[in-house]
Amino acid sequence: MTIRLHHIPISRSFRVIWMLEELGLEAEIIEHSIRRGTMYTPEIQGVSPASRAPAVEIDGIPMIESGAILEYLAETHPDAGLGVAIGAPIRARYLQLMHFAETQAAQIEQLNMQHVFLRDPAMASVTTMKLNTKRLQLTMRALEGMIEESGYLLPTGFSAADIMFGLNLRLARYYVHLEEYPKVLAYRDRLIERPAYNAALAKDGEQEIYTQDFYPLPEGA
């Protein structure tokens, strides 16, 4: 399997690198900069029409969307046990988790835009920040109740769904206090102890995005 990954550090493409590490697969990683807009080229748009990461070419087949890529890799490597076969009793839960991870990630993305990426901080909307923070907190509360006795999100143990949420928990700490969700915090710690997670971190690359440890809501919000 030949894999080329267009990657932006500290983004959803981290999920793909982590998945590849769990599967023991090598990839050519082409690093881009979100601030310099290096994804906006005709070559990249041939793989990712919206010029977003991750964008992969797997044996010449272009794919986008981290959840779809992880599902494809899990299905093409069933012996790794990171996916759930069609017809299995927990298949519906697995699919729900894969997509709920994106519901949560969308709140983080919106908070990144308001707190980090706006060129002029005065353009930030206090109402939007407050709303997205509340929505992120609600997803954290939901996640607190989803962790199984196995310590992961499926009763059968670690899966691609955990990789989807692992990125979220890496970034959510800038906007919510994970200590308020003890099961989630223990779950996060369990994920970051995995050798493949740390191997993926080493390949993630450097890109300054966050300039402080926590971004509180503005006073009076």
CSV table of C-alpha atoms in Angstrom, one decimal:
chain,number,residue,atom,x,y,z
A,1,MET,CA,0.0,0.0,0.0
A,2,THR,CA,1.4,3.3,-1.1
A,3,ILE,CA,0.2,6.3,0.9
A,4,ARG,CA,0.8,10.0,0.5
A,5,LEU,CA,-0.7,12.3,3.2
A,6,HIS,CA,-1.1,16.0,2.9
A,7,HIS,CA,-0.9,17.1,6.5
A,8,ILE,CA,-1.2,20.2,8.6
A,9,PRO,CA,0.2,20.0,12.1
A,10,ILE,CA,-2.3,20.0,15.0
A,11,SER,CA,-5.2,19.3,12.7
A,12,ARG,CA,-7.6,16.5,11.8
A,13,SER,CA,-4.8,14.9,9.7
A,14,PHE,CA,-3.1,13.9,13.0
A,15,ARG,CA,-5.9,11.3,13.3
A,16,VAL,CA,-4.6,9.7,10.0
A,17,ILE,CA,-1.0,9.7,11.2
A,18,TRP,CA,-2.1,8.0,14.4
A,19,MET,CA,-4.2,5.4,12.6
A,20,LEU,CA,-1.3,4.6,10.3
A,21,GLU,CA,1.0,4.1,13.3
A,22,GLU,CA,-1.6,1.8,14.9
A,23,LEU,CA,-1.6,-0.2,11.7
A,24,GLY,CA,2.1,-0.2,11.2
A,25,LEU,CA,1.8,1.5,7.8
A,26,GLU,CA,4.4,3.9,6.4
A,27,ALA,CA,3.3,7.1,4.5
A,28,GLU,CA,4.9,10.0,2.7
A,29,ILE,CA,3.9,12.9,4.8
A,30,ILE,CA,3.8,16.3,3.0
A,31,GLU,CA,3.5,19.1,5.6
A,32,HIS,CA,1.6,22.3,4.9
A,33,SER,CA,1.0,25.5,6.7
A,34,ILE,CA,-2.5,26.7,7.6
A,35,ARG,CA,-1.3,30.3,8.1
A,36,ARG,CA,0.6,30.4,4.8
A,37,GLY,CA,-2.2,28.7,2.9
A,38,THR,CA,0.1,26.2,1.2
A,39,MET,CA,-2.8,23.8,0.5
A,40,TYR,CA,-4.2,26.2,-2.1
A,41,THR,CA,-2.5,24.9,-5.2
A,42,PRO,CA,-4.0,23.1,-8.3
A,43,GLU,CA,-2.0,20.0,-7.4
A,44,ILE,CA,-3.5,19.8,-3.9
A,45,GLN,CA,-7.0,20.7,-5.1
A,46,GLY,CA,-6.8,17.7,-7.4
A,47,VAL,CA,-6.8,15.5,-4.2
A,48,SER,CA,-8.7,17.8,-1.9
A,49,PRO,CA,-11.1,20.1,-3.8
A,50,ALA,CA,-11.7,22.2,-0.7
A,51,SER,CA,-8.0,22.5,0.0
A,52,ARG,CA,-8.3,21.0,3.5
A,53,ALA,CA,-6.2,18.5,5.4
A,54,PRO,CA,-6.2,15.6,5.6
A,55,ALA,CA,-6.0,14.6,2.0
A,56,VAL,CA,-4.5,11.3,1.1
A,57,GLU,CA,-3.7,9.2,-1.9
A,58,ILE,CA,-3.9,5.5,-1.1
A,59,ASP,CA,-2.6,3.4,-4.0
A,60,GLY,CA,-3.5,6.4,-6.2
A,61,ILE,CA,-7.0,6.7,-4.8
A,62,PRO,CA,-7.6,10.3,-3.5
A,63,MET,CA,-9.5,10.6,-0.2
A,64,ILE,CA,-10.5,13.4,2.1
A,65,GLU,CA,-12.3,13.6,5.5
A,66,SER,CA,-10.5,12.0,8.4
A,67,GLY,CA,-13.5,9.9,9.5
A,68,ALA,CA,-13.9,8.4,6.1
A,69,ILE,CA,-10.1,7.7,5.8
A,70,LEU,CA,-10.1,6.0,9.2
A,71,GLU,CA,-13.1,3.9,8.3
A,72,TYR,CA,-11.5,2.9,5.0
A,73,LEU,CA,-8.2,1.9,6.6
A,74,ALA,CA,-10.0,-0.1,9.3
A,75,GLU,CA,-12.0,-1.9,6.7
A,76,THR,CA,-9.0,-2.7,4.5
A,77,HIS,CA,-7.0,-3.9,7.5
A,78,PRO,CA,-9.7,-5.9,9.4
A,79,ASP,CA,-7.1,-8.1,11.3
A,80,ALA,CA,-6.1,-5.0,13.3
A,81,GLY,CA,-9.5,-4.9,15.0
A,82,LEU,CA,-9.8,-1.1,14.8
A,83,GLY,CA,-13.2,-1.2,12.9
A,84,VAL,CA,-16.4,-3.0,13.3
A,85,ALA,CA,-17.7,-5.4,10.6
A,86,ILE,CA,-21.1,-4.8,8.9
A,87,GLY,CA,-23.7,-6.8,10.8
A,88,ALA,CA,-21.9,-6.8,14.1
A,89,PRO,CA,-24.1,-5.8,17.0
A,90,ILE,CA,-22.0,-2.8,17.9
A,91,ARG,CA,-21.7,-1.5,14.3
A,92,ALA,CA,-24.3,1.2,14.8
A,93,ARG,CA,-22.7,2.5,18.0
A,94,TYR,CA,-19.3,2.5,16.2
A,95,LEU,CA,-20.6,4.6,13.3
A,96,GLN,CA,-22.4,6.9,15.7
A,97,LEU,CA,-19.2,7.5,17.6
A,98,MET,CA,-17.1,8.2,14.5
A,99,HIS,CA,-19.5,10.9,13.4
A,100,PHE,CA,-20.2,12.3,16.9
A,101,ALA,CA,-16.5,13.0,17.1
A,102,GLU,CA,-17.0,15.5,14.2
A,103,THR,CA,-19.9,17.2,16.1
A,104,GLN,CA,-17.5,17.9,18.9
A,105,ALA,CA,-14.6,18.8,16.6
A,106,ALA,CA,-16.8,21.4,14.9
A,107,GLN,CA,-17.1,23.3,18.2
A,108,ILE,CA,-13.4,23.3,18.7
A,109,GLU,CA,-12.9,24.5,15.2
A,110,GLN,CA,-15.2,27.4,15.8
A,111,LEU,CA,-13.5,28.3,19.0
A,112,ASN,CA,-10.1,28.2,17.2
A,113,MET,CA,-11.4,30.6,14.7
A,114,GLN,CA,-12.7,33.1,17.3
A,115,HIS,CA,-9.8,32.9,19.8
A,116,VAL,CA,-6.8,32.1,17.6
A,117,PHE,CA,-7.1,32.7,13.9
A,118,LEU,CA,-8.9,36.1,13.5
A,119,ARG,CA,-6.4,38.6,12.4
A,120,ASP,CA,-8.1,41.3,14.4
A,121,PRO,CA,-9.3,40.1,17.9
A,122,ALA,CA,-11.9,42.9,17.9
A,123,MET,CA,-13.8,40.9,15.2
A,124,ALA,CA,-14.4,38.0,17.6
A,125,SER,CA,-18.1,37.5,18.7
A,126,VAL,CA,-18.5,37.1,22.4
A,127,THR,CA,-21.9,35.5,21.7
A,128,THR,CA,-20.4,33.0,19.3
A,129,MET,CA,-17.6,32.1,21.7
A,130,LYS,CA,-20.1,31.6,24.6
A,131,LEU,CA,-22.4,29.5,22.4
A,132,ASN,CA,-19.6,27.2,21.1
A,133,THR,CA,-18.1,26.8,24.5
A,134,LYS,CA,-21.4,25.7,25.9
A,135,ARG,CA,-21.9,23.3,23.0
A,136,LEU,CA,-18.4,21.9,23.6
A,137,GLN,CA,-19.2,21.4,27.2
A,138,LEU,CA,-22.4,19.5,26.3
A,139,THR,CA,-20.4,17.1,24.1
A,140,MET,CA,-18.0,16.6,26.9
A,141,ARG,CA,-20.8,15.7,29.2
A,142,ALA,CA,-22.2,13.3,26.7
A,143,LEU,CA,-18.7,11.7,26.2
A,144,GLU,CA,-18.4,11.3,29.9
A,145,GLY,CA,-21.3,8.9,29.7
A,146,MET,CA,-20.1,7.0,26.7
A,147,ILE,CA,-16.9,5.5,28.1
A,148,GLU,CA,-17.3,1.8,28.5
A,149,GLU,CA,-16.0,-0.5,31.2
A,150,SER,CA,-13.3,-1.5,28.7
A,151,GLY,CA,-11.9,2.0,29.3
A,152,TYR,CA,-12.6,3.0,25.6
A,153,LEU,CA,-15.7,3.9,23.7
A,154,LEU,CA,-16.6,0.4,22.6
A,155,PRO,CA,-17.1,-2.6,24.9
A,156,THR,CA,-14.6,-4.5,22.8
A,157,GLY,CA,-11.8,-2.1,23.5
A,158,PHE,CA,-9.7,0.4,21.5
A,159,SER,CA,-10.9,1.3,18.0
A,160,ALA,CA,-10.7,4.0,15.3
A,161,ALA,CA,-13.5,5.8,17.2
A,162,ASP,CA,-11.0,6.5,20.0
A,163,ILE,CA,-8.6,7.9,17.5
A,164,MET,CA,-11.2,10.3,16.3
A,165,PHE,CA,-11.8,11.6,19.9
A,166,GLY,CA,-8.1,11.5,20.8
A,167,LEU,CA,-7.5,14.6,18.7
A,168,ASN,CA,-10.5,16.4,20.1
A,169,LEU,CA,-9.2,15.9,23.7
A,170,ARG,CA,-5.8,17.1,22.7
A,171,LEU,CA,-7.3,20.4,21.6
A,172,ALA,CA,-10.4,20.8,23.8
A,173,ARG,CA,-8.3,21.5,26.9
A,174,TYR,CA,-7.7,25.0,25.6
A,175,TYR,CA,-11.4,25.9,26.0
A,176,VAL,CA,-12.8,23.6,28.7
A,177,HIS,CA,-11.5,22.3,31.9
A,178,LEU,CA,-11.2,18.5,31.5
A,179,GLU,CA,-10.9,18.1,35.3
A,180,GLU,CA,-14.7,18.7,35.3
A,181,TYR,CA,-15.1,15.4,33.4
A,182,PRO,CA,-13.1,12.8,35.4
A,183,LYS,CA,-13.9,9.8,33.2
A,184,VAL,CA,-13.0,11.8,30.1
A,185,LEU,CA,-9.7,12.9,31.7
A,186,ALA,CA,-8.8,9.4,32.6
A,187,TYR,CA,-9.8,8.3,29.1
A,188,ARG,CA,-7.6,11.0,27.6
A,189,ASP,CA,-4.6,9.9,29.7
A,190,ARG,CA,-5.2,6.3,28.6
A,191,LEU,CA,-5.0,7.4,25.0
A,192,ILE,CA,-1.9,9.4,25.2
A,193,GLU,CA,0.0,6.5,26.8
A,194,ARG,CA,-0.4,4.5,23.6
A,195,PRO,CA,2.9,4.0,21.8
A,196,ALA,CA,1.3,4.8,18.4
A,197,TYR,CA,-0.1,8.1,19.8
A,198,ASN,CA,3.3,9.2,20.8
A,199,ALA,CA,4.9,8.0,17.5
A,200,ALA,CA,2.3,10.1,15.7
A,201,LEU,CA,3.0,13.1,17.9
A,202,ALA,CA,6.7,12.9,16.8
A,203,LYS,CA,5.6,13.0,13.2
A,204,ASP,CA,3.0,15.7,13.6
A,205,GLY,CA,5.4,18.6,12.9
A,206,GLU,CA,5.7,22.1,14.5
A,207,GLN,CA,3.2,24.9,14.0
A,208,GLU,CA,2.5,27.6,16.5
A,209,ILE,CA,-1.2,27.9,16.9
A,210,TYR,CA,-1.9,28.3,20.6
A,211,THR,CA,-0.1,31.0,22.5
A,212,GLN,CA,-1.5,30.4,25.9
A,213,ASP,CA,-2.5,27.3,27.9
A,214,PHE,CA,-6.2,28.2,28.2
A,215,TYR,CA,-8.5,30.6,26.5
A,216,PRO,CA,-11.3,31.8,28.8
A,217,LEU,CA,-14.4,33.6,27.8
A,218,PRO,CA,-14.1,37.3,27.8
A,219,GLU,CA,-15.2,38.9,31.1
A,220,GLY,CA,-18.9,39.4,31.3
A,221,ALA,CA,-19.7,36.7,28.7
